[in-house]
CSV table of C-alpha atoms in Angstrom, one decimal:
chain,number,residue,atom,x,y,z
A,18,GLY,CA,0.0,-0.1,-0.3
A,19,ILE,CA,0.5,3.7,-0.2
A,20,THR,CA,1.7,5.4,3.0
A,21,SER,CA,2.9,8.8,3.9
A,22,VAL,CA,5.1,10.3,6.9
A,23,SER,CA,4.4,14.3,7.9
A,24,LEU,CA,6.6,15.8,9.8
A,25,SER,CA,6.8,20.2,11.4
A,26,THR,CA,8.1,22.6,13.9
A,27,ASP,CA,8.3,25.8,14.5
A,28,LYS,CA,12.1,25.6,14.9
A,29,ALA,CA,14.4,26.8,12.4
A,30,ILE,CA,16.2,24.5,10.3
A,31,ASP,CA,20.0,24.1,9.4
A,32,PRO,CA,20.8,24.3,6.0
A,33,GLN,CA,23.6,22.7,6.1
A,34,LYS,CA,22.2,19.6,7.9
A,35,LEU,CA,18.8,20.1,6.1
A,36,LEU,CA,19.8,19.6,2.1
A,37,PRO,CA,22.4,16.4,2.5
A,38,TRP,CA,20.1,14.4,4.3
A,39,ILE,CA,17.3,15.3,1.7
A,40,ASN,CA,20.1,14.0,-0.8
A,41,GLN,CA,21.0,10.8,0.8
A,42,LEU,CA,17.4,9.8,1.5
A,43,THR,CA,16.5,10.1,-1.8
A,44,GLN,CA,19.1,8.9,-3.5
A,45,GLU,CA,19.1,6.0,-0.9
A,46,ARG,CA,15.3,5.1,-1.1
A,47,GLY,CA,14.7,7.5,-3.8
A,48,PRO,CA,12.3,4.2,-5.6
A,49,ASP,CA,10.4,4.1,-2.2
A,50,ILE,CA,9.5,8.0,-2.3
A,51,LEU,CA,6.7,8.8,-4.6
A,52,ARG,CA,6.7,12.4,-4.3
A,53,LEU,CA,8.1,14.8,-1.5
A,54,LYS,CA,6.9,18.4,-1.0
A,55,GLY,CA,8.1,20.5,2.2
A,56,ILE,CA,8.3,24.4,3.2
A,57,PHE,CA,11.5,25.2,5.2
A,58,ALA,CA,12.3,28.4,7.8
A,59,PHE,CA,15.7,29.3,7.3
A,60,PRO,CA,17.4,31.1,9.9
A,61,ASN,CA,17.9,35.1,8.8
A,62,GLU,CA,16.2,34.3,5.9
A,63,PRO,CA,13.2,36.1,5.3
A,64,LYS,CA,12.6,33.8,2.3
A,65,ARG,CA,10.3,30.5,2.9
A,66,PHE,CA,12.9,27.8,1.1
A,67,VAL,CA,10.2,25.3,-1.2
A,68,VAL,CA,11.5,21.7,-2.3
A,69,GLN,CA,9.5,19.1,-4.2
A,70,GLY,CA,10.7,15.6,-5.4
A,71,VAL,CA,10.0,12.8,-7.2
A,72,HIS,CA,11.9,9.9,-6.6
A,73,MET,CA,15.2,10.8,-6.8
A,74,ILE,CA,14.8,14.0,-8.2
A,75,VAL,CA,15.3,16.5,-6.1
A,76,GLU,CA,14.7,20.1,-6.4
A,77,GLY,CA,14.7,23.5,-4.0
A,78,ASP,CA,15.0,27.3,-4.1
A,79,THR,CA,13.5,30.4,-2.3
A,80,GLN,CA,10.5,31.2,-2.8
A,81,ARG,CA,7.9,34.3,-1.3
A,82,ALA,CA,9.0,36.2,2.0
A,83,TRP,CA,7.0,35.0,5.1
A,84,ARG,CA,4.2,37.1,5.5
A,85,ASP,CA,4.1,39.0,9.5
A,86,ASP,CA,0.9,37.4,10.3
A,87,GLU,CA,2.5,34.0,9.3
A,88,LYS,CA,3.7,31.1,11.7
A,89,ARG,CA,7.6,30.1,10.8
A,90,VAL,CA,7.2,26.0,11.0
A,91,SER,CA,9.3,24.2,8.2
A,92,ARG,CA,6.8,20.8,6.9
A,93,LEU,CA,8.1,18.0,4.7
A,94,VAL,CA,5.6,15.3,3.0
A,95,PHE,CA,6.9,12.2,2.3
A,96,ILE,CA,4.1,10.0,0.0
């Protein structure tokens, strides 16, 4: 069957740890990952970092700025 895993935190995420982890995970488990999507709050970065992927192909970039009324919550979903 198909399952999903969702992770979230309101703590700032260290990009020096996150990006290598995602790359390693998708290289090792890529065939099992149908889709991944995430939005991350990096320290001292006013813009949201958005990542998406299919199997072993992952891309990410900064997108729009976090709004003043928006809670800086990082989320990652694997399907």
